[in-house]
C-alpha positions as a Markdown table, in Angstrom:
| # | Residue | x | y | z |
|---|---|---|---|---|
| 1 | Met | -47.5 | -173.1 | -151.3 |
| 2 | Pro | -46.4 | -174.5 | -154.8 |
| 3 | Ala | -49.1 | -176.8 | -156.7 |
| 4 | Ser | -48.2 | -180.4 | -157.0 |
| 5 | Arg | -46.9 | -181.0 | -160.4 |
| 6 | Tyr | -47.8 | -184.9 | -160.2 |
| 7 | Thr | -51.2 | -185.8 | -161.4 |
| 8 | Val | -53.2 | -189.0 | -162.3 |
| 9 | Ser | -51.7 | -189.2 | -165.7 |
| 10 | Asp | -48.4 | -189.4 | -164.6 |
| 11 | Val | -48.8 | -192.7 | -162.8 |
| 12 | Met | -51.9 | -194.2 | -163.9 |
| 13 | Thr | -52.2 | -197.3 | -166.2 |
| 14 | His | -52.9 | -196.2 | -169.6 |
| 15 | Thr | -53.6 | -199.5 | -171.2 |
| 16 | Ala | -56.7 | -200.8 | -169.3 |
| 17 | Ile | -58.2 | -204.4 | -169.2 |
| 18 | Ala | -62.2 | -204.0 | -169.6 |
| 19 | Ile | -64.8 | -205.7 | -170.6 |
| 20 | Gly | -68.6 | -205.0 | -172.2 |
| 21 | Arg | -72.1 | -205.4 | -170.7 |
| 22 | Glu | -72.3 | -209.2 | -172.2 |
| 23 | Ala | -69.0 | -210.4 | -170.6 |
| 24 | Ser | -69.8 | -213.0 | -168.6 |
| 25 | Tyr | -69.5 | -214.2 | -164.6 |
| 26 | Lys | -66.4 | -216.7 | -165.6 |
| 27 | Glu | -65.0 | -214.5 | -167.9 |
| 28 | Ile | -64.7 | -211.6 | -165.4 |
| 29 | Val | -63.0 | -213.9 | -163.1 |
| 30 | Glu | -60.5 | -215.2 | -165.3 |
| 31 | Leu | -59.5 | -211.8 | -166.5 |
| 32 | Met | -59.1 | -210.6 | -163.3 |
| 33 | His | -57.0 | -213.6 | -162.5 |
| 34 | Gln | -54.9 | -213.7 | -165.6 |
| 35 | Trp | -54.4 | -209.8 | -165.1 |
| 36 | Lys | -54.1 | -209.6 | -161.0 |
| 37 | Val | -56.4 | -206.9 | -160.7 |
| 38 | Ser | -59.3 | -206.3 | -158.2 |
| 39 | Ala | -61.6 | -204.5 | -160.5 |
| 40 | Val | -62.3 | -204.0 | -164.0 |
| 41 | Pro | -64.2 | -201.1 | -165.8 |
| 42 | Val | -67.6 | -201.9 | -168.0 |
| 43 | Leu | -67.5 | -200.2 | -171.5 |
| 44 | Glu | -70.2 | -199.7 | -174.0 |
| 45 | Gly | -70.2 | -197.6 | -177.6 |
| 46 | Glu | -67.0 | -197.0 | -178.3 |
| 47 | Gly | -65.6 | -197.1 | -174.9 |
| 48 | Arg | -67.2 | -194.8 | -172.6 |
| 49 | Val | -67.4 | -196.1 | -169.0 |
| 50 | Val | -70.9 | -197.3 | -167.9 |
| 51 | Gly | -69.6 | -199.4 | -164.2 |
| 52 | Val | -67.3 | -201.2 | -162.7 |
| 53 | Val | -67.3 | -204.7 | -161.6 |
| 54 | Ser | -65.0 | -205.5 | -158.5 |
| 55 | Glu | -64.4 | -209.0 | -156.6 |
| 56 | Ala | -66.6 | -207.4 | -153.9 |
| 57 | Asp | -69.4 | -207.3 | -157.0 |
| 58 | Leu | -68.5 | -211.4 | -157.6 |
| 59 | Leu | -68.4 | -212.2 | -153.9 |
| 60 | Pro | -72.2 | -212.4 | -153.2 |
| 61 | Lys | -72.7 | -215.6 | -155.6 |
| 62 | Glu | -70.2 | -217.4 | -153.2 |
| 63 | Glu | -71.6 | -215.8 | -149.7 |
| 64 | Phe | -75.3 | -216.4 | -150.5 |
| 65 | Arg | -74.7 | -219.5 | -151.9 |
| 66 | Arg | -76.6 | -221.7 | -149.1 |
| 67 | Thr | -78.2 | -218.9 | -147.3 |
| 68 | Glu | -80.5 | -215.8 | -147.5 |
| 69 | Pro | -79.9 | -212.3 | -146.7 |
| 70 | Val | -80.5 | -211.7 | -142.9 |
| 71 | Phe | -80.3 | -208.0 | -142.7 |
| 72 | Pro | -81.7 | -205.0 | -145.0 |
| 73 | Asp | -78.4 | -203.6 | -146.2 |
| 74 | Gln | -77.4 | -207.3 | -147.2 |
| 75 | Leu | -80.5 | -206.9 | -149.9 |
| 76 | Glu | -78.5 | -205.5 | -152.4 |
| 77 | Glu | -75.4 | -207.8 | -152.5 |
| 78 | Ala | -77.6 | -210.6 | -152.6 |
| 79 | Ser | -79.5 | -209.2 | -155.8 |
| 80 | Lys | -76.1 | -209.8 | -157.7 |
| 81 | Ala | -75.7 | -213.3 | -156.2 |
| 82 | Gly | -77.9 | -214.1 | -159.2 |
| 83 | Gly | -76.0 | -212.1 | -161.7 |
| 84 | Val | -74.4 | -214.1 | -164.6 |
| 85 | Leu | -73.5 | -210.8 | -166.7 |
| 86 | Ala | -71.3 | -207.7 | -166.7 |
| 87 | Glu | -74.2 | -205.0 | -166.4 |
| 88 | Glu | -76.0 | -207.3 | -164.0 |
| 89 | Leu | -73.0 | -207.6 | -161.6 |
| 90 | Met | -71.5 | -203.6 | -161.8 |
| 91 | Ser | -71.8 | -201.1 | -159.7 |
| 92 | Ala | -73.1 | -198.1 | -161.2 |
| 93 | Pro | -72.2 | -195.5 | -162.2 |
| 94 | Ala | -68.7 | -196.0 | -162.3 |
| 95 | Val | -66.6 | -193.7 | -159.8 |
| 96 | Thr | -64.0 | -192.6 | -161.9 |
| 97 | Val | -61.1 | -189.6 | -162.0 |
| 98 | His | -59.8 | -187.3 | -164.8 |
| 99 | Pro | -56.3 | -187.6 | -165.8 |
| 100 | Asp | -55.5 | -184.0 | -165.2 |
| 101 | Ala | -56.5 | -184.4 | -161.2 |
| 102 | Pro | -54.1 | -184.0 | -158.9 |
| 103 | Leu | -53.2 | -187.4 | -156.9 |
| 104 | Ala | -54.6 | -186.3 | -153.6 |
| 105 | Glu | -57.7 | -186.0 | -155.2 |
| 106 | Ala | -57.6 | -189.5 | -156.4 |
| 107 | Ala | -56.4 | -190.6 | -152.7 |
| 108 | Arg | -59.3 | -189.2 | -151.5 |
| 109 | Ile | -62.0 | -190.6 | -153.9 |
| 110 | Met | -60.4 | -194.0 | -153.0 |
| 111 | Ala | -60.4 | -193.8 | -149.4 |
| 112 | Arg | -64.5 | -191.9 | -149.4 |
| 113 | Lys | -65.4 | -194.8 | -152.0 |
| 114 | His | -63.6 | -198.0 | -150.6 |
| 115 | Val | -62.4 | -198.6 | -154.0 |
| 116 | Lys | -58.8 | -200.0 | -154.9 |
| 117 | Arg | -59.0 | -199.0 | -158.7 |
| 118 | Leu | -60.5 | -195.9 | -160.7 |
| 119 | Pro | -61.1 | -195.7 | -164.1 |
| 120 | Val | -59.6 | -192.4 | -165.3 |
| 121 | Val | -62.0 | -190.8 | -167.9 |
| 122 | Asn | -61.8 | -188.0 | -170.4 |
| 123 | Gly | -64.2 | -185.2 | -170.8 |
| 124 | Val | -66.8 | -187.1 | -172.2 |
| 125 | Gly | -66.6 | -190.5 | -170.0 |
| 126 | Met | -64.4 | -192.2 | -172.4 |
| 127 | Leu | -61.7 | -194.5 | -170.7 |
| 128 | Glu | -58.1 | -193.5 | -171.1 |
| 129 | Gly | -56.8 | -195.9 | -168.4 |
| 130 | Val | -56.9 | -197.5 | -164.7 |
| 131 | Val | -54.9 | -195.5 | -161.6 |
| 132 | Ser | -54.3 | -197.9 | -158.3 |
| 133 | Arg | -53.5 | -197.7 | -154.7 |
| 134 | Ser | -50.0 | -199.1 | -155.6 |
| 135 | Asp | -50.1 | -196.1 | -158.8 |
| 136 | Leu | -50.5 | -193.3 | -156.1 |
| 137 | Leu | -47.7 | -194.9 | -154.2 |
| 138 | Lys | -44.9 | -194.4 | -156.9 |
| 139 | Val | -44.1 | -190.7 | -156.0 |
| 140 | Phe | -42.5 | -192.0 | -152.8 |
| 141 | Leu | -39.8 | -193.7 | -155.3 |
| 142 | Arg | -38.7 | -190.3 | -156.2 |
| 143 | Pro | -34.8 | -189.9 | -155.0 |
| 144 | Asp | -33.8 | -187.6 | -152.4 |
| 145 | Glu | -31.9 | -185.8 | -154.6 |
| 146 | Glu | -34.8 | -185.0 | -156.4 |
| 147 | Leu | -37.0 | -183.8 | -153.6 |
| 148 | Glu | -34.3 | -181.6 | -152.1 |
| 149 | Glu | -33.9 | -180.0 | -155.2 |
| 150 | Glu | -37.4 | -179.3 | -155.8 |
| 151 | Ile | -37.7 | -178.1 | -152.2 |
| 152 | Arg | -35.1 | -175.8 | -152.7 |
| 153 | Arg | -36.4 | -174.1 | -156.0 |
| 154 | Ala | -40.0 | -174.6 | -155.5 |
| 155 | Val | -40.5 | -173.9 | -151.5 |
| 156 | Leu | -37.8 | -172.4 | -149.9 |
| 157 | Thr | -36.6 | -170.1 | -152.9 |
| 158 | Glu | -39.9 | -169.1 | -153.4 |
| 159 | Leu | -41.2 | -168.3 | -149.3 |
| 160 | Thr | -37.3 | -167.3 | -147.8 |
| 161 | Pro | -35.9 | -165.5 | -150.8 |
| 162 | Gly | -32.1 | -164.6 | -149.7 |
| 163 | Val | -32.2 | -166.9 | -146.8 |
| 164 | Thr | -30.0 | -169.9 | -146.7 |
| 165 | Trp | -31.2 | -173.2 | -145.0 |
| 166 | Asp | -29.6 | -175.9 | -143.7 |
| 167 | Phe | -32.0 | -178.9 | -144.5 |
| 168 | Glu | -31.1 | -182.8 | -145.7 |
| 169 | Val | -33.8 | -185.4 | -147.0 |
| 170 | Gln | -33.2 | -188.7 | -146.1 |
| 171 | Glu | -35.3 | -191.7 | -147.1 |
| 172 | Gly | -38.3 | -188.6 | -147.8 |
| 173 | Val | -38.1 | -187.3 | -144.6 |
| 174 | Val | -37.1 | -183.7 | -144.7 |
| 175 | Thr | -35.2 | -182.0 | -142.1 |
| 176 | Leu | -35.0 | -178.2 | -141.6 |
| 177 | Arg | -33.1 | -176.2 | -139.7 |
| 178 | Gly | -32.1 | -172.9 | -138.8 |
| 179 | Pro | -33.7 | -169.1 | -137.3 |
| 180 | Val | -36.8 | -167.8 | -139.0 |
| 181 | Arg | -37.5 | -163.7 | -139.1 |
| 182 | Asp | -41.4 | -164.5 | -138.2 |
| 183 | Arg | -42.5 | -167.9 | -136.5 |
| 184 | Ala | -46.2 | -167.8 | -138.1 |
| 185 | Leu | -43.9 | -168.6 | -140.8 |
| 186 | Val | -43.0 | -172.3 | -139.6 |
| 187 | Pro | -46.4 | -173.9 | -139.9 |
| 188 | Leu | -46.4 | -172.5 | -143.9 |
| 189 | Leu | -43.3 | -174.0 | -144.8 |
| 190 | Ala | -44.2 | -177.1 | -143.1 |
| 191 | Arg | -47.0 | -177.6 | -145.0 |
| 192 | Ala | -45.1 | -176.0 | -148.2 |
| 193 | Ile | -42.5 | -178.7 | -148.1 |
| 194 | Arg | -45.3 | -181.7 | -147.2 |
| 195 | Ala | -46.9 | -180.7 | -150.3 |
| 196 | Val | -44.1 | -181.8 | -152.3 |
| 197 | Glu | -44.9 | -185.3 | -153.9 |
| 198 | Gly | -42.9 | -187.6 | -152.6 |
| 199 | Val | -42.1 | -186.3 | -149.4 |
| 200 | Val | -43.0 | -188.8 | -146.5 |
| 201 | Asp | -42.5 | -186.6 | -143.3 |
| 202 | Val | -41.6 | -182.6 | -142.5 |
| 203 | Arg | -39.2 | -181.9 | -139.5 |
| 204 | Met | -39.0 | -178.7 | -138.6 |
| 205 | Glu | -35.9 | -177.7 | -136.0 |
| 206 | Val | -36.1 | -173.9 | -136.1 |
| 207 | Ala | -34.7 | -171.3 | -133.4 |
| 208 | Gly | -34.4 | -168.0 | -132.4 |
| 209 | Thr | -35.8 | -165.0 | -134.8 |
| 210 | Leu | -33.6 | -163.5 | -137.8 |
| 211 | Gly | -33.5 | -159.8 | -137.2 |
| 212 | Ala | -36.0 | -159.7 | -134.0 |
| 213 | Ala | -35.3 | -157.5 | -131.2 |
| 214 | Ala | -34.0 | -158.6 | -128.3 |
């Protein structure tokens, strides 16, 4: 199966909005509003990421303005209601991703950690950019013609050399038609095609068996 040639560095925003530990609550809100972002990394030193302040970290100040926490799982949130500086509000350690990580890895981290944006850091934790959910969706903007060429070259030619396939790509949906020598090859082909960045879905319309005995 061909490896994805797209990594986080291909889609991330290289110029990231960031703050220091001493940034004030209001300053953070103003930056988020100005740049239309839902979270900002917190840096120290020459640019090492030590945490992230997100909208979720800021909301307790409003949520617990007139009420006290009722449930034990609200205590951590409520503790941030009195925070006025980034170092008091941030979630730490920061959930990050490396620039050479596959897009699927970034997507899994976002889903597992329930975050919308990830700071992109190098091997020593220095900020290189930010990747968002919308950035990960950029691969679905690839033209059908580009997907068709990659599927033919990197999947079909590699897995079924010498076989001429009837296939098409429309709006990112790949339809593959024709007979195969081994039915066990069908799910392998489907997985390999689906692994091509930008493919929306795969439809296999295979019938018969090439070279099979009657």
